[in-house]
Coordinates of C-alpha atoms in Angstrom, one line a residue:
Chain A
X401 CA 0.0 0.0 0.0
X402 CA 1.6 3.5 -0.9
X403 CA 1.3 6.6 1.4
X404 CA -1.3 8.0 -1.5
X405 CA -3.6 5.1 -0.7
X406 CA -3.5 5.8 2.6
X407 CA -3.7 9.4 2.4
X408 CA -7.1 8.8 1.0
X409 CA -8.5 6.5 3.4
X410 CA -9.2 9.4 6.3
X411 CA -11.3 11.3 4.7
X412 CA -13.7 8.3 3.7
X413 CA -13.7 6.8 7.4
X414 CA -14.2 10.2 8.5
X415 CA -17.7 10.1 6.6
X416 CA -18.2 6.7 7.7
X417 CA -18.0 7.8 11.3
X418 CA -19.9 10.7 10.8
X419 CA -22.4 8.7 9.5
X420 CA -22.0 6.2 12.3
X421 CA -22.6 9.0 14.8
X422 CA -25.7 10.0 13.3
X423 CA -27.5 7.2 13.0
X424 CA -26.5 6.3 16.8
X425 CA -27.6 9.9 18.1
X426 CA -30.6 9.5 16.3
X427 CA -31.7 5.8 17.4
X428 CA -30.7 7.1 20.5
X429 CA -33.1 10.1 20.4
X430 CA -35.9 7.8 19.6
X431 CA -36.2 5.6 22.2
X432 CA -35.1 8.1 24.6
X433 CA -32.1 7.4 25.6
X434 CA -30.2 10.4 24.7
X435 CA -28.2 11.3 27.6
X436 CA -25.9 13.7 27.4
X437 CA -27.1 16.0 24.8
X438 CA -26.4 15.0 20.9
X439 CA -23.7 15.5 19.6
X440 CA -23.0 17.4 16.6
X441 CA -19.6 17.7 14.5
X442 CA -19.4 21.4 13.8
X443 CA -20.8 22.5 10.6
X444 CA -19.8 24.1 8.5
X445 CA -16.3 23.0 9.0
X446 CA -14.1 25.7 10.9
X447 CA -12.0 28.1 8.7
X448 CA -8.5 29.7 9.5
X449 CA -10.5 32.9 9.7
X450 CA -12.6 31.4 12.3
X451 CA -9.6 31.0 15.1
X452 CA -9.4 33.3 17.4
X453 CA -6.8 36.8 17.4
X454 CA -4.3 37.9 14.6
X455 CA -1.0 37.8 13.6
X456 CA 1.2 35.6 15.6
X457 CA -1.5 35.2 17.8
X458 CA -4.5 33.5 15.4
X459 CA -1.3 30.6 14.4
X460 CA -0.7 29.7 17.7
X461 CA -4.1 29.3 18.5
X462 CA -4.3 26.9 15.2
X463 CA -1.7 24.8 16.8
X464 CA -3.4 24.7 19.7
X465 CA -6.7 23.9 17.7
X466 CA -4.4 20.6 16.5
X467 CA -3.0 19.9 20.0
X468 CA -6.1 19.6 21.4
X469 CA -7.9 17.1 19.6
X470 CA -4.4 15.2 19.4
X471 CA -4.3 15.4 23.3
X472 CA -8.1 14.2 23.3
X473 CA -7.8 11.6 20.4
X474 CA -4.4 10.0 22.6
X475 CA -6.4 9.4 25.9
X476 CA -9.7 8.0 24.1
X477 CA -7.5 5.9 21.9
X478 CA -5.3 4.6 25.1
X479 CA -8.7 4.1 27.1
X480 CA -10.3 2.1 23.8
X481 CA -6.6 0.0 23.3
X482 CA -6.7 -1.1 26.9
X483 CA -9.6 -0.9 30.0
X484 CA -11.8 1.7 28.5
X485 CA -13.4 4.6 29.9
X486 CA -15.7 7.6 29.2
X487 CA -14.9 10.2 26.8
X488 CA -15.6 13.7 27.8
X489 CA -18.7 13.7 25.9
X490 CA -19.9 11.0 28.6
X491 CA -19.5 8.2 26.2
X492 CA -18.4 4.9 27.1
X493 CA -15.9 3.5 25.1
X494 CA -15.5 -0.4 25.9
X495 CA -11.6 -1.5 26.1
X496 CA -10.1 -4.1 23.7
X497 CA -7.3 -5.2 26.8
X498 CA -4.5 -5.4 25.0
X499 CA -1.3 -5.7 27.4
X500 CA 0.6 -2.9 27.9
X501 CA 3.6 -3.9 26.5
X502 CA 2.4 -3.9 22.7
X503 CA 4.0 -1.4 20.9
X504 CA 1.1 0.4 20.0
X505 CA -0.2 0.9 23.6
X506 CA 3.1 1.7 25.2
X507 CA 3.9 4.2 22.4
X508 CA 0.3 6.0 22.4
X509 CA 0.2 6.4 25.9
X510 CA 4.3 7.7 25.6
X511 CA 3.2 10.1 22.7
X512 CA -0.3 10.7 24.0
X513 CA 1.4 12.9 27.2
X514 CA 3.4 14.8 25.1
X515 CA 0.9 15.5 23.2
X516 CA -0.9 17.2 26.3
X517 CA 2.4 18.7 27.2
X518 CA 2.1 20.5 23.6
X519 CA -1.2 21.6 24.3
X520 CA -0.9 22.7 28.0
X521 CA 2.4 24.9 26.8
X522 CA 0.7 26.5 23.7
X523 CA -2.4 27.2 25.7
X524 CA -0.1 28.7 28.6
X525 CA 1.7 30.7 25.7
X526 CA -1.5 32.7 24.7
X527 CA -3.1 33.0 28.4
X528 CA -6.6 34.5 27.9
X529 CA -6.1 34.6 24.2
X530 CA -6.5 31.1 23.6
X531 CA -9.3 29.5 21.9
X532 CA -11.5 27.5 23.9
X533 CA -11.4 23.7 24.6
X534 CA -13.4 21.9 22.5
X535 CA -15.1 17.8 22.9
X536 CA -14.3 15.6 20.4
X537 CA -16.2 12.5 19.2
X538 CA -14.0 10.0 17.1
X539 CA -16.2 7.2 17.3
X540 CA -13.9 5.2 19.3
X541 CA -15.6 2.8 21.0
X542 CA -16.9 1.0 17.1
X543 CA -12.7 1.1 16.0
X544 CA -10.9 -1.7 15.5
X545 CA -7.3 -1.7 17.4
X546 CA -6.0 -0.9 13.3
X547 CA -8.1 1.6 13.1
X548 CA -7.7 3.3 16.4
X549 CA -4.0 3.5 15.3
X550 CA -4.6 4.5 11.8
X551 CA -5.9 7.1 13.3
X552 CA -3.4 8.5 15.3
X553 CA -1.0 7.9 12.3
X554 CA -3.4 10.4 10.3
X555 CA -3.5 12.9 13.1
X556 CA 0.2 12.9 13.9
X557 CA 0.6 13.0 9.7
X558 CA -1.6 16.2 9.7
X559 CA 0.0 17.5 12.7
X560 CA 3.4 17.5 10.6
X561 CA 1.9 19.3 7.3
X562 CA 0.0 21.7 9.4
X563 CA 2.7 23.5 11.5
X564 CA 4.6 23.6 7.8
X565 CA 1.7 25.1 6.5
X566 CA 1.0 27.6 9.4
X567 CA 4.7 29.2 9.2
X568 CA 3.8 31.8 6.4
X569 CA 0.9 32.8 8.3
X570 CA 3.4 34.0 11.0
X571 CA 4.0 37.8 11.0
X572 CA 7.1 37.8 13.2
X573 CA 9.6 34.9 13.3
X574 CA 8.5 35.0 17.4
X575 CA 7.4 31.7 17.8
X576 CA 8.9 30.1 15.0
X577 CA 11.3 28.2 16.2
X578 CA 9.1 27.0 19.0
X579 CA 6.3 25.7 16.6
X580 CA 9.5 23.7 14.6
X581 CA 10.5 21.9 17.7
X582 CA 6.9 20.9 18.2
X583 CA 6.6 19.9 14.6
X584 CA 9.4 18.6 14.3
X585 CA 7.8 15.6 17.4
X586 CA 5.2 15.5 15.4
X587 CA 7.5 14.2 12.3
X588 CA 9.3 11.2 15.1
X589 CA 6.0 10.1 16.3
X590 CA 4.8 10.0 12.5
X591 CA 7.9 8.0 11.7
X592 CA 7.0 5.3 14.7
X593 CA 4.1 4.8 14.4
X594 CA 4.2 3.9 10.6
X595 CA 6.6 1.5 11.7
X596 CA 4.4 0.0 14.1
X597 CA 1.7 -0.3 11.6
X598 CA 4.0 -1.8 9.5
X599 CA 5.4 -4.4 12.0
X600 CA 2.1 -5.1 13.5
X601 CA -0.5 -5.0 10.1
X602 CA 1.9 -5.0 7.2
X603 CA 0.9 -1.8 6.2
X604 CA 3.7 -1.2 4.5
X605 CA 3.7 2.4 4.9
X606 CA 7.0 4.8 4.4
X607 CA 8.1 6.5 7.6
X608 CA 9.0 9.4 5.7
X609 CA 8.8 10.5 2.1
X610 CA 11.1 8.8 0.1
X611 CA 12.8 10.6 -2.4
X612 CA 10.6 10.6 -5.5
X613 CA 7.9 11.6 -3.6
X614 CA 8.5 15.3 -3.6
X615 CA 11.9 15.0 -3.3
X616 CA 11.8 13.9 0.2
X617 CA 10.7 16.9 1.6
X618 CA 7.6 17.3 4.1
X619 CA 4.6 18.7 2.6
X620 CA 2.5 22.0 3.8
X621 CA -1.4 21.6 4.4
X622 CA -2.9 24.8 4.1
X623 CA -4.9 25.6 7.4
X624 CA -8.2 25.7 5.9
X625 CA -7.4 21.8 4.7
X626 CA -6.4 21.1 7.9
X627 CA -9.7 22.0 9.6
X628 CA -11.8 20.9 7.1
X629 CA -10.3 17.8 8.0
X630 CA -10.6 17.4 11.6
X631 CA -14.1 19.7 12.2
X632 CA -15.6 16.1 11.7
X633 CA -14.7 15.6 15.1
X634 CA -15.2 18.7 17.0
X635 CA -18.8 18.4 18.8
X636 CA -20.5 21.6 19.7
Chain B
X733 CA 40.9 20.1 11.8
X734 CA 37.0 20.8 12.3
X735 CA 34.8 22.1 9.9
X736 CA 34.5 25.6 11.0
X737 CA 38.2 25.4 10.5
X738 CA 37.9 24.1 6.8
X739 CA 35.7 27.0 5.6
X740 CA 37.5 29.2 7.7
X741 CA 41.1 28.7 7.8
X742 CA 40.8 29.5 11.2
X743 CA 42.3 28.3 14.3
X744 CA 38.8 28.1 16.1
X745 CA 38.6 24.5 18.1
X746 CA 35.7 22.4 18.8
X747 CA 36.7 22.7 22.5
X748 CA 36.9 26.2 22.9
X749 CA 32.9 26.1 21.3
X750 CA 31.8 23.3 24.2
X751 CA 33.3 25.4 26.7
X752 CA 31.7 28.5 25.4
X753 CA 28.4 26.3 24.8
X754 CA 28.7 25.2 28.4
X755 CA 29.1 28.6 30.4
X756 CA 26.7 30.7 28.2
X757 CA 24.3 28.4 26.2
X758 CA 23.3 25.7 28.3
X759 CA 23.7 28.1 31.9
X760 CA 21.0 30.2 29.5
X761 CA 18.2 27.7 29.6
X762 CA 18.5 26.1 32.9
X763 CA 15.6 26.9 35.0
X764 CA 15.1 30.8 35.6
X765 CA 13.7 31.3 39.5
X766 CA 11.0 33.3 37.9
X767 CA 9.6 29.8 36.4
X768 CA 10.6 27.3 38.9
X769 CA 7.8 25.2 40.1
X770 CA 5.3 26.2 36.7
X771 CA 6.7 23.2 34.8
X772 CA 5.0 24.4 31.5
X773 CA 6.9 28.0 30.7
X774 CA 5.5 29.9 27.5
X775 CA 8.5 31.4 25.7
X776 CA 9.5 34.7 26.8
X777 CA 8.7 37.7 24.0
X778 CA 11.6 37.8 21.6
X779 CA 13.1 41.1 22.7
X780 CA 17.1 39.8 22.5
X781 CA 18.8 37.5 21.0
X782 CA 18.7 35.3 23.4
X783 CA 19.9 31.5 22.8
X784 CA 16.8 29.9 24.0
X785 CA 14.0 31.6 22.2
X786 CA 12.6 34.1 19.5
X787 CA 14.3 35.9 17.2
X788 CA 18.2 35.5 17.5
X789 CA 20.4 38.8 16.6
X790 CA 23.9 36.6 16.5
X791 CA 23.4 35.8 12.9
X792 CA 26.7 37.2 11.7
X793 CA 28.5 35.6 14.0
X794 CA 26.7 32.5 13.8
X795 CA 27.5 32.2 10.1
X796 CA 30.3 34.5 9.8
X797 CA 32.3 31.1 8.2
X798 CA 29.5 30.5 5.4
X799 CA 29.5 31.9 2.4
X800 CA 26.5 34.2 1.3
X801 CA 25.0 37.1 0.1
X802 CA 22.7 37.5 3.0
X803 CA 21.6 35.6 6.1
X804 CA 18.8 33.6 3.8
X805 CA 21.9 32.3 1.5
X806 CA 24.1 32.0 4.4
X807 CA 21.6 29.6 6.0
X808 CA 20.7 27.8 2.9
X809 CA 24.8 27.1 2.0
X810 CA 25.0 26.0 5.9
X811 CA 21.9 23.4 5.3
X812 CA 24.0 22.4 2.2
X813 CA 27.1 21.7 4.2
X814 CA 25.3 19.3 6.1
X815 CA 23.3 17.7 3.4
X816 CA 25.9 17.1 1.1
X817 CA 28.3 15.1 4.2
X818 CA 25.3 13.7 4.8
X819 CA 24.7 12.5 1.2
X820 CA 28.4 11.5 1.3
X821 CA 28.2 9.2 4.0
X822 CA 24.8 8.0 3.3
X823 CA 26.2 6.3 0.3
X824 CA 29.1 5.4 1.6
X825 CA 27.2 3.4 4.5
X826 CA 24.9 2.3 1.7
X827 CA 27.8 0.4 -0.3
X828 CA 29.4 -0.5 3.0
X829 CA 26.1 -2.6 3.9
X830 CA 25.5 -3.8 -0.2
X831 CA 29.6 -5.2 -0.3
X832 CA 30.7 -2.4 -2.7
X833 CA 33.9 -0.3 -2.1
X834 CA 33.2 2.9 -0.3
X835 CA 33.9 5.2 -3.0
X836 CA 31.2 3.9 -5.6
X837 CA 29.4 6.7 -6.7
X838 CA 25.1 6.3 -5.9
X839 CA 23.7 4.1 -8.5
X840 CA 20.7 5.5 -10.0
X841 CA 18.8 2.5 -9.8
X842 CA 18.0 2.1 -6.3
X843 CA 16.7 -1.5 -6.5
X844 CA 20.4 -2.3 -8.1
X845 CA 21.3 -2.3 -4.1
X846 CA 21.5 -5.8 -2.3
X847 CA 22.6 -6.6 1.8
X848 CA 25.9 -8.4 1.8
X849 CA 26.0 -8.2 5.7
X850 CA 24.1 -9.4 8.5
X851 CA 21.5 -7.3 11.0
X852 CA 24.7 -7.0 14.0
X853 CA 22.2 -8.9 16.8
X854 CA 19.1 -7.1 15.0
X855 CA 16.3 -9.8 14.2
X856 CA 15.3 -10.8 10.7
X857 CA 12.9 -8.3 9.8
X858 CA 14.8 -5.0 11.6
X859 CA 17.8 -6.1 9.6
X860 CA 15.7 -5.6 6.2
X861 CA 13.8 -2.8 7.6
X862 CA 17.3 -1.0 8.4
X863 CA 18.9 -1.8 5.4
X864 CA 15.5 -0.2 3.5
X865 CA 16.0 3.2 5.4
X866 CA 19.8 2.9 4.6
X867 CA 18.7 3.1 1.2
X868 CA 15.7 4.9 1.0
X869 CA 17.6 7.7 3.2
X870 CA 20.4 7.7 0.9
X871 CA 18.0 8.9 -1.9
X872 CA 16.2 11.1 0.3
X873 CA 19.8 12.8 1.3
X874 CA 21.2 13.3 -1.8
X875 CA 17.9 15.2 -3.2
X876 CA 18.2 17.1 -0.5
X877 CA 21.4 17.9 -1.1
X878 CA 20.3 18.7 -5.1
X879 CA 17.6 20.9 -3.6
X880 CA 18.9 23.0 -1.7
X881 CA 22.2 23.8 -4.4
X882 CA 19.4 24.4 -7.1
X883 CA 18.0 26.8 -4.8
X884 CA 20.9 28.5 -4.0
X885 CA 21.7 28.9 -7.8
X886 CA 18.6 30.2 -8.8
X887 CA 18.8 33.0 -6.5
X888 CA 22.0 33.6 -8.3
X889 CA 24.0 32.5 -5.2
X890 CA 27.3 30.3 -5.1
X891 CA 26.5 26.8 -3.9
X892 CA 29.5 25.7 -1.3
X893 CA 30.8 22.3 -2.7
X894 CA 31.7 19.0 -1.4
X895 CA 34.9 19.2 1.0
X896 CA 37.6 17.7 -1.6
X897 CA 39.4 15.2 1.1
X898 CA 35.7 13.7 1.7
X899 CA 34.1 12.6 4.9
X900 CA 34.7 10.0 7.1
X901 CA 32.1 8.5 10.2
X902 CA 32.4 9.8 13.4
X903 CA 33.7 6.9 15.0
X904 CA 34.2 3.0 13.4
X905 CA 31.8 1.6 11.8
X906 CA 31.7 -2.5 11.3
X907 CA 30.1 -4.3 8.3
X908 CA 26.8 -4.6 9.7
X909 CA 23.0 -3.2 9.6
X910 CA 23.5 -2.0 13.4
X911 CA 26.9 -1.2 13.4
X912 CA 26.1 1.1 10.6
X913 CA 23.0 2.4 11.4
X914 CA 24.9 3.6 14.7
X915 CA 27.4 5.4 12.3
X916 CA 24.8 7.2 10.3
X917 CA 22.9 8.4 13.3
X918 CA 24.5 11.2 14.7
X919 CA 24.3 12.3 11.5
X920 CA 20.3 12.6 11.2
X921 CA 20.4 13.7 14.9
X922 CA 23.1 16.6 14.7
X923 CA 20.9 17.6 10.8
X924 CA 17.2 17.5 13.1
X925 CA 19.4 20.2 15.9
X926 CA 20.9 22.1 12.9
X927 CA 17.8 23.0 11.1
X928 CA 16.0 23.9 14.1
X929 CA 18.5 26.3 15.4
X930 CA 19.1 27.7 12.1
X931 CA 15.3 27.9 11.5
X932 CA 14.7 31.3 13.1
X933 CA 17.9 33.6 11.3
X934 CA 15.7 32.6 8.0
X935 CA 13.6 36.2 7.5
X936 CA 11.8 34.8 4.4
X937 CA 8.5 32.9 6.4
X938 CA 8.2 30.8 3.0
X939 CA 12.0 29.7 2.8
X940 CA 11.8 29.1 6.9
X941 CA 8.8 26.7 5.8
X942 CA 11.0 25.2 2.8
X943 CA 13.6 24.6 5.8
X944 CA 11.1 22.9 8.2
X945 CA 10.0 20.7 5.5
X946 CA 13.6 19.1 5.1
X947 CA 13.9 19.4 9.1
X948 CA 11.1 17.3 9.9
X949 CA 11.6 14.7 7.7
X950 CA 15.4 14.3 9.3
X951 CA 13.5 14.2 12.7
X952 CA 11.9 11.2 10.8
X953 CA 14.7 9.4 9.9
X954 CA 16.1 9.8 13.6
X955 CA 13.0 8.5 15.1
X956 CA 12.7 5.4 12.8
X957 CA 16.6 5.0 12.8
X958 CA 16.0 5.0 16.9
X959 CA 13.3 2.8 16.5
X960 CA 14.9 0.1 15.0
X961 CA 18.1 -0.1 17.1
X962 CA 15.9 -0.8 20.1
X963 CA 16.3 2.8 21.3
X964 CA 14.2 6.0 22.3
X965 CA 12.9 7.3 19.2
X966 CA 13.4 10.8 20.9
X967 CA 13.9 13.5 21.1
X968 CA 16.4 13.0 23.9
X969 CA 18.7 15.2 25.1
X970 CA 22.2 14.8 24.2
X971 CA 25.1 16.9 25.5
X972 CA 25.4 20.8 24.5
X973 CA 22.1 20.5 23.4
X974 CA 19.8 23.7 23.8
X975 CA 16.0 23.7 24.3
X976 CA 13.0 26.0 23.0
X977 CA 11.9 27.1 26.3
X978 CA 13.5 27.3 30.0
X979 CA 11.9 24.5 31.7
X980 CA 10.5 21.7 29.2
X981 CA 8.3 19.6 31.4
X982 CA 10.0 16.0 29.9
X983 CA 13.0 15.3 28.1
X984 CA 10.9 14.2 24.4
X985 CA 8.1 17.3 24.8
X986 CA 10.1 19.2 22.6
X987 CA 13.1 18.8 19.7
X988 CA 16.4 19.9 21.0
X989 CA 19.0 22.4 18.6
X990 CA 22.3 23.7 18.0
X991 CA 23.7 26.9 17.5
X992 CA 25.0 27.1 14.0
X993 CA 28.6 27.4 15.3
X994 CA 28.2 24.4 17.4
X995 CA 27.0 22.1 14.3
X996 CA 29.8 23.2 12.6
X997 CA 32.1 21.8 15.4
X998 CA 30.1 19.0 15.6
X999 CA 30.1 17.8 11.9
X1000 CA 33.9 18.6 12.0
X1001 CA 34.1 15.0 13.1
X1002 CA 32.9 13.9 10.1
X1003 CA 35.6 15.3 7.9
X1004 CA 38.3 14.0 6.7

């Protein structure tokens, strides 16, 4: 399978458990069951122009749009790979038990505090100028272990081309070097967990772009890409 | 003879940098007593040229030995030093691990490449995955390398070349997956440090993204380089290094860099 392939495969599972959610809310909402309130990925997707401040400012608070739902999607994914738990949405995700010491569960739960370490530093960075916490529903408790870590792999993926395609959006060059050595965690944790796709699935994936692919070079999502693809999970 | 030295002419030593490195640089980003006890320090506002964060104001001394027009050129002939050793020793490691003399130029047909020598203690499928990335990398490396020189040319800039007595690995290296992969990664770890203190002398946002791009995908190769020795993918810190903010809250929250100076030093190892 190349990285192309892959590359497509998010945004048709990200329909999929769109239309998962859906269909549960509403079955939900007919027998009267719905507690907590539904929950609704926010529509129409969010734009650049939507995040909060300017300049310097409105970037940072894109990467911490991106932290956040990395941070999130890390402790539902550890809680769905091992004993479960309840999302902050109140939903109950059932754990599949796998043992700690499979290399996807020791490295999600490694990657999935830095991940909040990112997004407790950005969000201490802009003080009251940060944009709010949001909820996030990934449908986690109907993923299979591959696709709980197919996920990650996508998010971490994004993570990489979104701080690359952030930097012109910088006015000053203030917290440029801080969003590299972010993005540049974002690239090793890319890297590992291709290869424990690979090792575990056979996914076969490169753990970086090889050098007919762009000439091995990282590519830039534009931020308006970037939240169109991950509004699918923010709930409002 | 390090590096610095070999573009300079100099007399400048790799120990007088560590020492300077080690009562200025690292006794800059050691916990402030304003922080202490926060554990999760935003970056001060960029008002000097401080070594840990913002906007640095060093730059001519920081690339006073690389040749350049201005401070953009300067760092993209200083990203070129290191990609082209890097390159170099790449396909050197490349025909070590594939039983063909060092000095055999890079085939152009990748798959031409087959192992001639065993993982080192690494299992069946690391050894293959290893020797992959050593020739995958070497690829990646060397259009890195032609990057950055046709960038530098179409600006109408003056490329710096290869060093002419070539480039050696920092330490021995034996005639094995491991051995070599050992060899070729202080390589991809002093490049991930190099780019990232480089990154914020680049005044041009869209050439500072051009820059990240090739950075992260070194931080890649680290990682999975890391990865299949056994070892933490990172980042880790290593000694001299320098971190983004004051008071990182764990060793891997963050990538580590160098001052341009230092890498110079530090790839001074590497030639011959």
């Amino acid at each position: 399978m190349t990285n192309d392939t892959v590359q497509q495969d998010p945004a048709t599972g990200r329909r999929k458990f769109l239309t998962t959610a859906g269909v549960v809310a509403a079955g939900m909402l007919a027998t009267g069951m719905l507690t907590p309130a539904p929950a609704l990925a926010v529509t129409p997707a969010l734009k650049f122009s939507n995040i909060p401040g300017t300049g310097d400012i409105k970037v940072v608070n894109f990467a911490l749009a991106l932290e956040d739902l990395e941070a999130d999607l890390y402790v539902q994914a550890l809680q769905r790979l091992t004993t479960g738990g309840t999302n902050k949405l109140g939903k109950k995700i059932t754990g599949l038990n796998l043992s700690p010491n499979q290399p996807d569960v020791a490295y999600v739960k490694e990657f999935g505090v830095v991940e909040r370490q990112h997004r407790d530093l950005l969000r201490a960075t802009l003080g009251s100028a940060a944009i709010t916490q949001f909820k996030y529903d990934f449908n986690m408790q109907n993923l299979t272990r591959k696709q709980v870590v197919d996920l990650i792999y996508t998010a971490e993926r994004t993570g990489v081309g979104a701080y690359l395609g952030a930097i012109p959006f910088f006015q000053t060059r203030t917290y440029l070097q801080l969003a590299g050595s972010i993005q540049g965690t974002e690239a090793r944790h890319t890297a590992v967990i291709a290869a424990v796709l690979n090792r575990l699935f056979r996914e076969g994936l490169e753990v970086a772009p090889l050098a007919s692919d762009n000439s091995g070079i990282d590519r830039p999502i534009q931020p308006d890409v970037v939240l169109a693809a991950i509004s699918p999970f923010i709930v409002v | 003879m390090d590096a610095l030295e070999k573009i300079t002419g100099g007399t400048s030593s790799r120990r007088s940098f560590m020492t300077a490195l080690a009562a200025v640089g690292v006794g800059a980003v050691v916990a402030s007593p304003l922080l202490a006890g926060n554990g999760l320090t935003p970056p001060p506002p960029a008002t000097s040229g401080g070594a840990a964060t913002g906007v640095p104001t060093d730059g001519a001394t920081q690339f006073a030995a690389i040749p350049g027009r201005n401070i953009n050129e300067k760092v993209l002939n200083f990203a070129l030093t290191l990609e082209i050793l890097e390159a170099d020793l790449y396909r050197q490691a490349l025909n070590l691990a594939s039983g063909r003399p060092l000095t055999t130029a890079l085939n152009s047909n990748p798959s031409s490449y087959k192992r001639t020598v065993g993982g080192g203690g690494l299992n069946a499928t690391l050894t293959d995955v290893g020797y992959k990335y050593l020739r995958d990398f070497a690829y990646v490396e060397a259009a890195h390398r032609d990057v950055l020189t046709n960038a530098i040319k179409s600006g109408g800039g003056v490329p710096v070349v290869r060093n002419p007595n070539g480039y050696k690995f920092g330490g021995p290296v034996s005639p094995n997956i491991a051995s070599i992969l050992g060899g070729i990664l202080p390589l991809e770890e002093t490049g991930v440090r190099a780019y990232l203190g480089a990154l914020p002398y680049i005044t041009d946002l869209p050439l500072a993204q051009t820059a990240a791009s090739i950075f992260s995908t070194e931080a890649r190769h680290s990682a999975a380089i890391n990865y299949t020795l056994g070892i933490d993918p990172g980042p880790y810190k290593k000694s001299g290094d320098l971190t983004v903010i004051p008071n990182q809250p764990s060793d891997n929250t963050l990538e580590y860099f160098l001052k341009p100076k230092t890498v110079l030093s530090v790839a001074g190892a590497f030639f011959k």
